[in-house]
Tab-separated table of C-alpha atoms in Angstrom:
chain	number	residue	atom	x	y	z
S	1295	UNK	CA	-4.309	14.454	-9.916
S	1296	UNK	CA	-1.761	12.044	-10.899
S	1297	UNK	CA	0.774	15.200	-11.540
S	1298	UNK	CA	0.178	16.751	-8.270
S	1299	UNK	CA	1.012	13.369	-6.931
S	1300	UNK	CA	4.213	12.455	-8.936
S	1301	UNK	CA	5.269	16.163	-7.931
S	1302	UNK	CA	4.206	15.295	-3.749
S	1303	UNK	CA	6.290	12.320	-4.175
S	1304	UNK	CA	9.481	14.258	-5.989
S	1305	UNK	CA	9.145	16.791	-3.369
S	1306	UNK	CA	9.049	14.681	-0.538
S	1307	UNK	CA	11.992	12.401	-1.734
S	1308	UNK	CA	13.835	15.564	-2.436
S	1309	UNK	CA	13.022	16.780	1.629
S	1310	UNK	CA	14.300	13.516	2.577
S	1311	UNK	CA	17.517	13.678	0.859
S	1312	UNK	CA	17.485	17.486	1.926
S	1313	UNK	CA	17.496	16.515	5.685
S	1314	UNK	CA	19.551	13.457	5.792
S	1315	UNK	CA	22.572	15.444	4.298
S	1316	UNK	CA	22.206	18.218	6.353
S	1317	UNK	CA	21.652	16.321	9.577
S	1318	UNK	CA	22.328	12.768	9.805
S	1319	UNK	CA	25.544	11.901	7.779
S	1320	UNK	CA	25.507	8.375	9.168
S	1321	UNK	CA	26.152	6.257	5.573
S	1322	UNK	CA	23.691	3.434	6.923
S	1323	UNK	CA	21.629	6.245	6.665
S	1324	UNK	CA	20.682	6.120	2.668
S	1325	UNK	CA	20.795	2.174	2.853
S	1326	UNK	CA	17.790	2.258	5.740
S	1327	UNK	CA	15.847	4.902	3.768
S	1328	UNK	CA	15.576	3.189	0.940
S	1329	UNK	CA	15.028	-0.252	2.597
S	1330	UNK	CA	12.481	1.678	4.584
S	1331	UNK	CA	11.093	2.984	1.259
S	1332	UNK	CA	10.864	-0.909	-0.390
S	1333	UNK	CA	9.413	-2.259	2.831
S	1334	UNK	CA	6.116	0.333	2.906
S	1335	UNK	CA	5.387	-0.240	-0.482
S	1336	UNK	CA	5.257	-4.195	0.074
S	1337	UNK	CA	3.616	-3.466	3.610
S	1338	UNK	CA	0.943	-1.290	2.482
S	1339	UNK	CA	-1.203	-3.713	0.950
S	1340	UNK	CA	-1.122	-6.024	4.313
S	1341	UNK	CA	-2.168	-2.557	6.171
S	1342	UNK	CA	-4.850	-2.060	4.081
S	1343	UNK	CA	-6.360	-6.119	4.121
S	1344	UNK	CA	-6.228	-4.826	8.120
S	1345	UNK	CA	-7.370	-1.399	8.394
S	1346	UNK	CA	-9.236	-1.158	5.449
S	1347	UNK	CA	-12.427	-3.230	6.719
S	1348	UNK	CA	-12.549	-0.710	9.133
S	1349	UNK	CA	-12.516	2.147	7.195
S	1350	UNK	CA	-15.301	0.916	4.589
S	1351	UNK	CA	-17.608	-0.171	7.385
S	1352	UNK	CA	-17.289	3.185	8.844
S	1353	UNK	CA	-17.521	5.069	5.239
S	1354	UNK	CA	-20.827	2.855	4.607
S	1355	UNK	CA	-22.552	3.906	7.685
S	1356	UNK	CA	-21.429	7.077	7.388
S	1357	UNK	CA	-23.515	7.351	3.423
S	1358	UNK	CA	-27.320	7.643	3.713
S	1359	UNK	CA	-29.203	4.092	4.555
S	1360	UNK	CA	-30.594	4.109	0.966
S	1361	UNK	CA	-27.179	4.037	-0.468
S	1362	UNK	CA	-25.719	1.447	1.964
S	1363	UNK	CA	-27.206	-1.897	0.042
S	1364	UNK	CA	-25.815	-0.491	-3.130
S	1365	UNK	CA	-22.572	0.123	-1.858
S	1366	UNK	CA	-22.307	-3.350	0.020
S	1367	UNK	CA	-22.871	-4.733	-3.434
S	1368	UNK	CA	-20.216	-3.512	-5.013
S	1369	UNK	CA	-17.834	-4.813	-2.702
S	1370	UNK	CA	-17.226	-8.031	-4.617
S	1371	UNK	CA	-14.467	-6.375	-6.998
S	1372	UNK	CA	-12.244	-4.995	-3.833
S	1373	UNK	CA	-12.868	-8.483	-1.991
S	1374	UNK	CA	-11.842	-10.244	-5.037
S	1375	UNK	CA	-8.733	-8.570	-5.701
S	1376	UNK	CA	-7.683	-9.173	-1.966
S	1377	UNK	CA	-8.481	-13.108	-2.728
S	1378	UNK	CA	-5.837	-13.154	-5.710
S	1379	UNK	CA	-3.433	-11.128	-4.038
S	1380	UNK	CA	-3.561	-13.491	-0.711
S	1381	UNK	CA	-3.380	-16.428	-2.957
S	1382	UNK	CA	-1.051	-15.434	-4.634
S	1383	UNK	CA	0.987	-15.062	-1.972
S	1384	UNK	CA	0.188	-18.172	-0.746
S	1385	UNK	CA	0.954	-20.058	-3.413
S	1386	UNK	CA	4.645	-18.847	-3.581
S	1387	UNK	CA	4.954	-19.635	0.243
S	1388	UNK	CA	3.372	-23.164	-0.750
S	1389	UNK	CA	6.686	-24.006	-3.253
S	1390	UNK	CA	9.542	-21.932	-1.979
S	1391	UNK	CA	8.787	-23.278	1.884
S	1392	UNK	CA	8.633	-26.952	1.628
S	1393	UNK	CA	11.778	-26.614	-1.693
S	1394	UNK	CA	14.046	-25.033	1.411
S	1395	UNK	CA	13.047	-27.852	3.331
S	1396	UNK	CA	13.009	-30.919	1.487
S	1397	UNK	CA	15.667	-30.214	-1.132
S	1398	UNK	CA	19.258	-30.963	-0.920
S	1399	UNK	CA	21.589	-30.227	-3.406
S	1400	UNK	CA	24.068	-33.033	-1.729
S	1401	UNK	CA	22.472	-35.863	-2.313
S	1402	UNK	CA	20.548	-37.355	-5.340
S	1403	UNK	CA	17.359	-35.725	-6.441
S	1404	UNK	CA	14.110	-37.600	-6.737
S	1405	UNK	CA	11.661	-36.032	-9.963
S	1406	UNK	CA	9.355	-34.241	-7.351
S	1407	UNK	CA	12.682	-32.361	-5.887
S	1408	UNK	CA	13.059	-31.277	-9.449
S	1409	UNK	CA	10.110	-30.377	-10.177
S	1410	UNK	CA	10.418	-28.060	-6.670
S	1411	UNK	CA	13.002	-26.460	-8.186
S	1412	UNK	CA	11.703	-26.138	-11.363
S	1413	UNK	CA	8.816	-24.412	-9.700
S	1414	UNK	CA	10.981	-22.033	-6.860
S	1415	UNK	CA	12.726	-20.645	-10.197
S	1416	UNK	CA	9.713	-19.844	-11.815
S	1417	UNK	CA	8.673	-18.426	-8.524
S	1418	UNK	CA	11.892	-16.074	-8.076
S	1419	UNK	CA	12.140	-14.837	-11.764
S	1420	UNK	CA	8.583	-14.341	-12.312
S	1421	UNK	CA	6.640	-14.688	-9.130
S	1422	UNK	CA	8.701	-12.027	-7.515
S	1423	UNK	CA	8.049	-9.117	-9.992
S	1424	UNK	CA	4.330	-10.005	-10.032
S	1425	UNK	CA	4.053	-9.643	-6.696
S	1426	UNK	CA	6.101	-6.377	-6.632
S	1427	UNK	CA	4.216	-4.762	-9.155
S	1428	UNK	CA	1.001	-6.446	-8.026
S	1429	UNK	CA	1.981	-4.681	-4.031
S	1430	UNK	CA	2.169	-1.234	-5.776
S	1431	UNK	CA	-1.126	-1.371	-7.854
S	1432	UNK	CA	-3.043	-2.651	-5.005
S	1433	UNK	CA	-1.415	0.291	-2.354
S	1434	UNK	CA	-2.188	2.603	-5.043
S	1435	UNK	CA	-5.446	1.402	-5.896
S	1436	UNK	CA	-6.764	0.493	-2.617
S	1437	UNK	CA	-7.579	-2.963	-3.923
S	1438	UNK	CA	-9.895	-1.422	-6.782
S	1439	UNK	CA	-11.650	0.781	-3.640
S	1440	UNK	CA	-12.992	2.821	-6.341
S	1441	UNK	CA	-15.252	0.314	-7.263
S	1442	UNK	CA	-17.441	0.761	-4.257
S	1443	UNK	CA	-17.493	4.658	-4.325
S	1444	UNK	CA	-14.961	6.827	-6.186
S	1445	UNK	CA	-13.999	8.803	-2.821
S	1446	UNK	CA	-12.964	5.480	-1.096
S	1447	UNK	CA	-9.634	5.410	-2.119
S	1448	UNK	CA	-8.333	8.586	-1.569
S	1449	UNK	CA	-9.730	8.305	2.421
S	1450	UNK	CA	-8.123	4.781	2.409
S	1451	UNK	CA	-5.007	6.563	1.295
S	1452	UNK	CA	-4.928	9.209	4.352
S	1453	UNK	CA	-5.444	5.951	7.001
S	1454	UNK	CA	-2.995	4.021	5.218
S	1455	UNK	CA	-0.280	7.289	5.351
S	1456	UNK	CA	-0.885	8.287	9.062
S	1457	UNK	CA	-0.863	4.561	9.935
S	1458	UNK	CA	2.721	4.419	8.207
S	1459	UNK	CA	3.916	7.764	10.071
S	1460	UNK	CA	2.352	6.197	13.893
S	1461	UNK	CA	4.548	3.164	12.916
S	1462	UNK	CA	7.713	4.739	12.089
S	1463	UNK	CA	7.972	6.933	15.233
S	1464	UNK	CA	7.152	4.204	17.178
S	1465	UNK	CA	9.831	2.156	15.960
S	1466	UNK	CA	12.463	5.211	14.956
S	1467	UNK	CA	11.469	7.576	16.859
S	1468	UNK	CA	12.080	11.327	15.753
S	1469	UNK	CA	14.191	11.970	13.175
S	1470	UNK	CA	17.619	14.243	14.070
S	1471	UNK	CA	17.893	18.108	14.003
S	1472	UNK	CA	16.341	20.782	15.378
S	1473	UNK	CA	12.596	20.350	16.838
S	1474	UNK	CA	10.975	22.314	13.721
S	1475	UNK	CA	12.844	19.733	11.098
S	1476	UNK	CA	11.500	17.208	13.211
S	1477	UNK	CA	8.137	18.354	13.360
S	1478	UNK	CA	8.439	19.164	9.747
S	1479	UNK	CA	10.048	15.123	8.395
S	1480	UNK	CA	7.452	13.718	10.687
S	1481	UNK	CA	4.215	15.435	9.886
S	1482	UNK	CA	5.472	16.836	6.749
S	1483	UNK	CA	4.672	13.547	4.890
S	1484	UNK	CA	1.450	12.654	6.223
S	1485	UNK	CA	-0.050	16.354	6.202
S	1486	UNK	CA	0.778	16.733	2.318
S	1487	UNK	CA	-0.713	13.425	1.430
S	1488	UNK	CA	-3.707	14.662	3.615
S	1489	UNK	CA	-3.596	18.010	1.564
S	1490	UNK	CA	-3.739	16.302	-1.708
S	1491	UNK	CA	-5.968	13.512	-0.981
S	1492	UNK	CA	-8.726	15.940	0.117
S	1493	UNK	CA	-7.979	18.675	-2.973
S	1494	UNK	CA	-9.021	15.395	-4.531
S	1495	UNK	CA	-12.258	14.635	-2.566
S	1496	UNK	CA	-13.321	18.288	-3.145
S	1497	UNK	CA	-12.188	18.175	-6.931
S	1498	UNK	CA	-14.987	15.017	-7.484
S	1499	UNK	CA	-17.347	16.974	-5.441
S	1500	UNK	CA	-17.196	20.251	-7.327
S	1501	UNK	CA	-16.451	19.203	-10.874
S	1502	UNK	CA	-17.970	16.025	-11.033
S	1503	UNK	CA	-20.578	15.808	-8.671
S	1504	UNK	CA	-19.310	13.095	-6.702
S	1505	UNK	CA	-20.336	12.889	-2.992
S	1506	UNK	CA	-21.270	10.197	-0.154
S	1507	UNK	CA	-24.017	12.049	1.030
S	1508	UNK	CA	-26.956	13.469	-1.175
């Protein structure tokens, strides 16, 4: 699975590069894509603390009553991992905010505007990566999802994608060239993320035995 994903992801970033040199030659145009690019991956996990409620209370009621309790259960692990991740991010908005508003490199410095600064550089050299890296493993994990049931994830992955494409043609709109190429960079994401996550779905049902309902 995680080949036929590093190879949807290749492919897809290959497409894009296809169909912005053959039909947008705007040079903004690699600068927004790739802005674009960072922006999902940190905005994924703040989908998913929003849509992903939704999505496990549906994918509870959906499996058979005897299984709901046990799967409510085992919601502590994805719960928990949104906890640190929120903290965490509140903690670096708790230093770098009031150091921007408090500190002045003008004047004199009292020990507790050090000690701000101290802590906002501790914040930008190490908080920063953390929180990248932390962003990726929790939109690629689904905040541990598998923990409640190995399917969740890969469903939480097919909200979070068509979520993503509803967003950007709200706010872009469609994408230049003819109306198959648009057809094809709009839905051509989504629909092969679709594809792969339910290859997946069926591959834990028919090798493994995994299913919702039994």
């Amino acid at each position: 699975m995680d080949r036929v994903q590093s190879a949807r992801t290749m492919l897809g970033a290959a497409a894009t590069i296809a169909l912005i040199l053959a039909y947008n030659v705007d040079p903004n145009r690699w600068e927004d894509a790739a802005y674009g690019g960072a922006a999902q991956l940190l905005v994924a996990p703040f989908v998913l603390i929003i849509a992903a409620p939704l999505v496990i209370i549906g994918f509870i009621y959906y499996a058979p009553p005897h299984l709901r309790p046990h799967l409510r259960s085992r919601l502590r692990a994805p719960l928990k991992a949104v906890g640190w991740y929120v903290l965490t991010l509140v903690a670096m908005g708790g230093i770098l905010v009031p150091t921007a508003l408090t500190v002045n490199a003008d004047d004199g410095k009292s020990w507790w505007e050090y000690v701000l600064a101290v802590a906002s550089l501790i914040v930008i050299v190490w908080g920063f990566p953390f929180f990248f890296m932390a962003s990726l493993y929790s939109a690629r994990s689904a905040f541990n999802g598998a923990q409640v049931h190995p399917m969740l994830p890969p469903v939480l992955t097919m909200t979070l994608v068509w979520v993503f494409a509803a967003f950007s043609l709200i706010g872009d709109g469609m994408p230049a060239g003819p109306p198959v190429v648009q057809f094809c960079s709009t839905l051509g994401g989504p629909l092969s993320v679709t594809a792969v996550s339910l290859w997946e779905l069926r591959r834990m049902r028919t090798r493994f035995g995994v299913t919702l309902r039994v």
